[in-house]
Each structure stands twice: as structure tokens, then as C-alpha cells.
Amino acid sequence: MNTVPKCWAVIPAAGVGERVGSSIPKQYLQIEGKTILEHAINPFIRNSRIEGITVALNPQDSHFSTLGIKSSSRKIHSVTGGVTRAHSVLSALDSFEAQLDKGDFVLVHDAARPFLTMNDLDRLIDVCLRHEVGGVIGARVTDTIKQVDNNHIVNTLDRENIWRAFTPQMFKFGALQFAVQKALKENIAITDEASALEYSGYKPRMVEGDSRNIKVTIAEDLSLAEIFLQKE
Ligand code: CTP
Ligand code: MG
């Protein structure tokens, strides 16, 4: 068994980007000369603590092989993803089976998040390596948050305790694989890895990061993305 846990990355990139509504999947749209997927993977290529990166691709993907990113780094591998994000993540985790220790860490990062900073990635790794199960990058909400019923406000939530959860989300391989399998088997809707871990009874760590680490989800996010990247 390893005494020092290793870190691996999973990039779910098998979605079609229906809500953005472009002619190609959103992760292959270009911002400042590079695809969103390449921006998303770059910090993991550059971070020497990441041993390997597995990208989950759509069975119909015709773009990934044209990027040249696979040949740019020996750390990059690809697998076929599944029908939901969770299935895609699980497919990548299953491909790790022979290689990883249960105590190794896996960082899952959306292909549609092009603004992860090297600094946030390093801090997440530092904090989670010392944690019992792992955690996620997120940011405090700055707006006042209302609970609404039938278009009428029924409550104002205490903003102090409300955070936005981003990716990467970094967890011990054994616990993560178990939790995602369990949630899928029991038909529990999970939109991120943390919710699977929470469902299995864990309390993941929240690590404060840069609030610009957005997921490109709708067409307007693309304009925001251009602005952020031009500023860099
Ligand atoms: N994803 C995946 N496998 C799926 C669905 C989504 O790997 N079956 C990935 C997407 O490629 C994306 C991430 O999960 O990097 C976050 O999902 P989301 O923002 O919902 O992307 P899409 O599913 O592509 O977008 P939409 O829901 O608008 O179709
Ligand atoms: Mg989706």
C-alpha cells in the first residue's frame, strides 16, 4: 500500500451542451484561441502533483482527437462517458481500478469550467490531503438569498451559511467510487460528487476559491468567459 496518497484527475466531458445551444458541444468552443476543454485541463497538466488525467468523452465525440492535447502530455487518457455526468465520472473511476489505492485522491473537474486558477488547485490539494475524505472548491454567495413559493417570498436565508459549490471536487478514490455507485444504484439525483458523498454520510470540506470559476452553462456565460480570459 502507498503511504503517501497520489492525486489523479477526472474531466467529465461527455455532455452535449444543450443549454448553450451551439452547433458543437460547448467544451469545444474556443475562447482566446483555445477550447474551453483545453483551458479546463491546463492547470492539471501543469500541476506536478497530478499523476494522470482521464477525460470522459461522448461516444459520438469527433473533436477531442483533433485537439492535439492528448499528445501534448503523457498524463492524459480518455474513456467513453455515460448517459449522465455521474455515469461519465464513474466510467473514469472504474478505469482507475487497477492503478489506484483506495486512499489515493481523485479530483473531478468539469470540462466546461475554464477559469480554475493554479492557486486554487494547489490550495484544494493542500487542504484535502489532510482531510478524512476530501472537499470542494466553492465561494460564498454575495446576493441575498430568498426562498420563494409560487412567485412569493416566504423566507430570507442566512447568507453566512450558503456557498456555491464549484469544481474541482477532490475525494479519496475508494469513498468516491462507492458513493457514486450507491447514488446511481438508488436512483438519487446527484449533480456533483459532494452530494454523492453527503448521501453516504460524509461531511466534505468547503475550500474558498475564486468566484470567477464559473461553469459555462448558458450562452450568456460565453460573453462573461471572454471578458475573464481577456483580463488575464
Ligand atoms: N457531462 C458528462 N457526461 C454527461 C453529461 C455531462 O461528462 N452525460 C459533463 C459535461 O461535458 C460538463 C459537465 O459534465 O463538462 C457538467 O455538465 P453540464 O454543464 O450539464 O454540461 P452538459 O450536460 O453538456 O450541458 P447541458 O446540460 O446544457 O446539456
Ligand atoms: Mg447537463
Short mmCIF file of C-alpha atoms and ligand atoms in Angstrom, two decimals:
data_model
loop_
_atom_site.label_atom_id
_atom_site.label_comp_id
_atom_site.label_asym_id
_atom_site.label_seq_id
_atom_site.Cartn_x
_atom_site.Cartn_y
_atom_site.Cartn_z
CA MET A 1 0.00 0.00 0.00
CA ASN A 2 1.12 3.57 -0.72
CA THR A 3 1.99 5.59 2.34
CA VAL A 4 1.77 8.91 0.53
CA PRO A 5 -1.53 9.22 -1.36
CA LYS A 6 -1.32 10.21 -5.01
CA CYS A 7 -3.61 12.61 -6.87
CA TRP A 8 -5.42 11.91 -10.16
CA ALA A 9 -7.85 13.98 -12.21
CA VAL A 10 -11.13 13.15 -13.96
CA ILE A 11 -12.62 15.55 -16.52
CA PRO A 12 -16.24 14.71 -17.40
CA ALA A 13 -16.55 15.99 -21.00
CA ALA A 14 -19.25 13.74 -22.44
CA GLY A 15 -22.08 16.29 -22.40
CA VAL A 16 -23.57 17.94 -25.47
CA GLY A 17 -24.16 21.42 -24.02
CA GLU A 18 -27.85 21.56 -24.81
CA ARG A 19 -28.50 24.76 -22.81
CA VAL A 20 -25.75 26.73 -24.58
CA GLY A 21 -27.31 25.58 -27.84
CA SER A 22 -24.30 25.91 -30.14
CA SER A 23 -23.69 23.63 -33.12
CA ILE A 24 -20.85 21.83 -31.34
CA PRO A 25 -20.62 20.76 -27.64
CA LYS A 26 -19.74 23.82 -25.52
CA GLN A 27 -16.44 22.36 -24.22
CA TYR A 28 -15.10 22.59 -27.80
CA LEU A 29 -15.97 26.26 -28.34
CA GLN A 30 -12.89 28.49 -28.47
CA ILE A 31 -12.12 31.37 -26.11
CA GLU A 32 -8.93 33.36 -26.72
CA GLY A 33 -7.58 30.78 -29.17
CA LYS A 34 -8.12 27.65 -27.10
CA THR A 35 -11.10 25.38 -26.48
CA ILE A 36 -12.89 25.61 -23.14
CA LEU A 37 -11.83 21.99 -22.52
CA GLU A 38 -8.14 22.86 -23.01
CA HIS A 39 -8.45 25.81 -20.60
CA ALA A 40 -10.12 23.44 -18.10
CA ILE A 41 -7.41 20.75 -18.36
CA ASN A 42 -4.37 23.04 -18.37
CA PRO A 43 -3.98 23.55 -14.60
CA PHE A 44 -3.94 19.76 -14.13
CA ILE A 45 -1.27 19.29 -16.82
CA ARG A 46 0.87 21.97 -15.17
CA ASN A 47 0.45 20.77 -11.57
CA SER A 48 3.21 18.27 -10.79
CA ARG A 49 1.17 16.63 -8.02
CA ILE A 50 -1.38 15.33 -10.58
CA GLU A 51 -0.21 11.88 -11.73
CA GLY A 52 -2.71 11.36 -14.56
CA ILE A 53 -5.78 12.92 -16.18
CA THR A 54 -8.69 10.88 -17.53
CA VAL A 55 -11.16 12.64 -19.81
CA ALA A 56 -14.63 11.06 -20.24
CA LEU A 57 -15.82 11.58 -23.81
CA ASN A 58 -19.17 11.25 -25.56
CA PRO A 59 -19.36 8.04 -27.67
CA GLN A 60 -20.03 10.35 -30.65
CA ASP A 61 -17.13 12.71 -29.92
CA SER A 62 -15.28 13.75 -33.07
CA HIS A 63 -13.41 16.76 -31.65
CA PHE A 64 -11.10 15.54 -28.89
CA SER A 65 -8.67 13.71 -31.16
CA THR A 66 -8.22 16.86 -33.29
CA LEU A 67 -7.01 18.98 -30.36
CA GLY A 68 -3.54 17.56 -30.08
CA ILE A 69 -3.84 17.90 -26.32
CA LYS A 70 -3.52 14.15 -25.81
CA SER A 71 -0.09 14.15 -27.45
CA SER A 72 0.93 17.32 -25.56
CA SER A 73 1.05 15.48 -22.25
CA ARG A 74 1.69 11.83 -21.40
CA LYS A 75 -0.57 12.32 -18.37
CA ILE A 76 -3.77 12.41 -20.49
CA HIS A 77 -6.02 9.40 -21.17
CA SER A 78 -9.60 9.12 -22.37
CA VAL A 79 -12.56 6.81 -21.69
CA THR A 80 -16.12 6.70 -23.00
CA GLY A 81 -18.54 8.56 -20.73
CA GLY A 82 -22.13 7.69 -19.87
CA VAL A 83 -25.69 8.99 -20.06
CA THR A 84 -25.35 11.42 -17.12
CA ARG A 85 -22.40 13.31 -15.64
CA ALA A 86 -22.32 10.82 -12.74
CA HIS A 87 -22.14 7.88 -15.16
CA SER A 88 -19.27 9.58 -17.01
CA VAL A 89 -17.38 10.14 -13.75
CA LEU A 90 -17.97 6.53 -12.70
CA SER A 91 -16.70 5.26 -16.04
CA ALA A 92 -13.43 7.16 -15.49
CA LEU A 93 -13.18 5.95 -11.88
CA ASP A 94 -13.70 2.33 -12.95
CA SER A 95 -10.84 2.70 -15.44
CA PHE A 96 -8.56 3.60 -12.48
CA GLU A 97 -9.37 0.39 -10.59
CA ALA A 98 -6.12 -1.49 -11.26
CA GLN A 99 -3.90 1.53 -10.81
CA LEU A 100 -5.12 3.37 -7.73
CA ASP A 101 -5.11 2.78 -3.99
CA LYS A 102 -8.41 3.34 -2.18
CA GLY A 103 -6.64 6.10 -0.25
CA ASP A 104 -5.41 7.93 -3.36
CA PHE A 105 -7.29 11.13 -4.23
CA VAL A 106 -9.30 11.89 -7.37
CA LEU A 107 -10.08 15.46 -8.43
CA VAL A 108 -13.17 15.76 -10.64
CA HIS A 109 -13.33 18.96 -12.73
CA ASP A 110 -15.99 19.99 -15.28
CA ALA A 111 -14.77 20.33 -18.87
CA ALA A 112 -16.96 23.47 -19.01
CA ARG A 113 -15.03 25.37 -16.27
CA PRO A 114 -12.18 27.23 -17.99
CA PHE A 115 -11.15 29.53 -15.09
CA LEU A 116 -9.60 27.31 -12.42
CA THR A 117 -6.51 29.10 -11.10
CA MET A 118 -3.25 27.25 -10.29
CA ASN A 119 -3.52 28.80 -6.85
CA ASP A 120 -6.99 27.36 -6.10
CA LEU A 121 -5.95 23.94 -7.40
CA ASP A 122 -2.90 23.91 -5.12
CA ARG A 123 -4.89 25.05 -2.09
CA LEU A 124 -7.60 22.42 -2.62
CA ILE A 125 -4.92 19.72 -2.80
CA ASP A 126 -3.13 21.02 0.32
CA VAL A 127 -6.34 21.08 2.40
CA CYS A 128 -7.85 17.81 1.15
CA LEU A 129 -4.67 15.72 1.52
CA ARG A 130 -5.01 16.37 5.28
CA HIS A 131 -8.78 15.70 5.37
CA GLU A 132 -10.58 12.48 6.25
CA VAL A 133 -12.44 12.25 2.92
CA GLY A 134 -11.87 15.42 0.84
CA GLY A 135 -13.67 18.54 -0.27
CA VAL A 136 -14.65 21.01 -2.95
CA ILE A 137 -13.77 24.48 -4.21
CA GLY A 138 -16.58 26.99 -3.75
CA ALA A 139 -17.45 30.58 -2.96
CA ARG A 140 -19.69 32.40 -0.52
CA VAL A 141 -22.86 33.83 -2.03
CA THR A 142 -22.92 37.62 -2.15
CA ASP A 143 -26.58 38.13 -3.07
CA THR A 144 -29.40 37.99 -0.55
CA ILE A 145 -30.99 34.56 -0.94
CA LYS A 146 -34.76 34.19 -0.87
CA GLN A 147 -36.90 31.12 -0.55
CA VAL A 148 -39.80 31.52 -2.98
CA ASP A 149 -43.09 29.68 -3.16
CA ASN A 150 -45.41 30.29 -6.13
CA ASN A 151 -43.58 33.58 -7.01
CA HIS A 152 -43.86 34.93 -3.46
CA ILE A 153 -41.02 35.28 -0.98
CA VAL A 154 -41.59 33.16 2.09
CA ASN A 155 -38.18 33.40 3.76
CA THR A 156 -34.74 35.04 3.65
CA LEU A 157 -31.97 32.51 4.21
CA ASP A 158 -28.97 33.22 6.42
CA ARG A 159 -26.33 34.04 3.78
CA GLU A 160 -23.46 33.26 6.20
CA ASN A 161 -24.03 29.53 5.69
CA ILE A 162 -24.79 29.42 1.96
CA TRP A 163 -22.00 28.63 -0.51
CA ARG A 164 -21.80 27.93 -4.25
CA ALA A 165 -20.10 24.60 -4.99
CA PHE A 166 -17.67 24.57 -7.94
CA THR A 167 -15.20 22.01 -9.19
CA PRO A 168 -12.60 20.59 -8.75
CA GLN A 169 -14.05 18.27 -6.12
CA MET A 170 -11.34 16.13 -4.53
CA PHE A 171 -12.10 12.88 -2.70
CA LYS A 172 -10.49 9.61 -1.68
CA PHE A 173 -10.86 7.20 -4.59
CA GLY A 174 -12.48 4.37 -2.56
CA ALA A 175 -15.10 6.58 -0.89
CA LEU A 176 -15.88 8.47 -4.10
CA GLN A 177 -16.37 5.34 -6.22
CA PHE A 178 -18.54 3.75 -3.52
CA ALA A 179 -20.67 6.89 -3.06
CA VAL A 180 -21.28 7.48 -6.78
CA GLN A 181 -22.14 3.78 -7.34
CA LYS A 182 -24.54 3.85 -4.38
CA ALA A 183 -26.31 7.04 -5.51
CA LEU A 184 -26.74 5.71 -9.05
CA LYS A 185 -27.98 2.34 -7.81
CA GLU A 186 -30.52 4.00 -5.52
CA ASN A 187 -31.61 6.50 -8.19
CA ILE A 188 -30.59 9.54 -6.18
CA ALA A 189 -30.15 12.64 -8.36
CA ILE A 190 -26.61 13.94 -7.83
CA THR A 191 -25.29 16.99 -9.68
CA ASP A 192 -21.84 16.90 -8.12
CA GLU A 193 -19.55 14.45 -6.33
CA ALA A 194 -20.05 16.12 -2.93
CA SER A 195 -23.78 15.33 -2.98
CA ALA A 196 -22.97 11.65 -3.50
CA LEU A 197 -20.55 11.74 -0.56
CA GLU A 198 -23.11 13.62 1.57
CA TYR A 199 -25.73 10.96 0.74
CA SER A 200 -23.27 8.33 2.01
CA GLY A 201 -22.95 10.20 5.32
CA TYR A 202 -19.69 12.12 4.80
CA LYS A 203 -19.13 15.83 5.51
CA PRO A 204 -16.90 17.16 2.71
CA ARG A 205 -14.69 20.20 3.37
CA MET A 206 -15.56 23.51 1.64
CA VAL A 207 -12.45 25.36 0.41
CA GLU A 208 -12.92 29.02 -0.54
CA GLY A 209 -11.82 29.80 -4.09
CA ASP A 210 -12.00 32.46 -6.81
CA SER A 211 -15.64 33.31 -7.57
CA ARG A 212 -14.87 33.57 -11.31
CA ASN A 213 -14.53 29.77 -11.54
CA ILE A 214 -17.88 29.58 -13.37
CA LYS A 215 -19.30 26.73 -15.43
CA VAL A 216 -20.26 27.77 -18.95
CA THR A 217 -23.91 26.70 -18.83
CA ILE A 218 -25.95 29.14 -20.95
CA ALA A 219 -24.99 31.28 -23.97
CA GLU A 220 -24.55 34.45 -21.85
CA ASP A 221 -21.78 32.73 -19.88
CA LEU A 222 -19.67 32.76 -23.06
CA SER A 223 -19.51 36.58 -23.08
CA LEU A 224 -18.53 36.55 -19.42
CA ALA A 225 -15.89 33.94 -20.20
CA GLU A 226 -14.36 36.12 -22.95
CA ILE A 227 -14.12 39.04 -20.54
CA PHE A 228 -12.46 36.99 -17.78
CA LEU A 229 -9.89 35.46 -20.15
CA GLN A 230 -9.04 38.76 -21.86
CA LYS A 231 -8.26 40.23 -18.45
CA GLU A 232 -5.71 37.53 -17.64
N1 CTP B 1 -21.08 15.63 -18.71
C1 CTP B 1 -20.59 14.34 -18.93
N2 CTP B 1 -21.44 13.33 -19.27
C2 CTP B 1 -22.76 13.56 -19.41
C3 CTP B 1 -23.28 14.86 -19.17
C4 CTP B 1 -22.41 15.88 -18.81
O1 CTP B 1 -19.38 14.11 -18.83
N3 CTP B 1 -23.56 12.55 -19.77
C5 CTP B 1 -20.12 16.71 -18.38
C6 CTP B 1 -20.22 17.90 -19.33
O2 CTP B 1 -19.46 17.65 -20.52
C7 CTP B 1 -19.68 19.04 -18.48
C8 CTP B 1 -20.01 18.62 -17.05
O3 CTP B 1 -20.40 17.25 -17.11
O4 CTP B 1 -18.28 19.19 -18.57
C9 CTP B 1 -21.09 19.49 -16.45
O5 CTP B 1 -22.34 19.25 -17.07
P1 CTP B 1 -23.24 20.34 -17.80
O6 CTP B 1 -22.78 21.71 -17.51
O7 CTP B 1 -24.66 19.98 -17.50
O8 CTP B 1 -22.90 20.07 -19.36
P2 CTP B 1 -23.84 19.46 -20.47
O9 CTP B 1 -24.58 18.29 -19.93
O10 CTP B 1 -23.01 19.27 -21.67
O11 CTP B 1 -24.84 20.69 -20.74
P3 CTP B 1 -26.45 20.62 -20.84
O12 CTP B 1 -26.92 20.05 -19.51
O13 CTP B 1 -26.86 22.03 -21.06
O14 CTP B 1 -26.77 19.71 -22.00
MG MG B 2 -26.02 18.52 -18.28
#
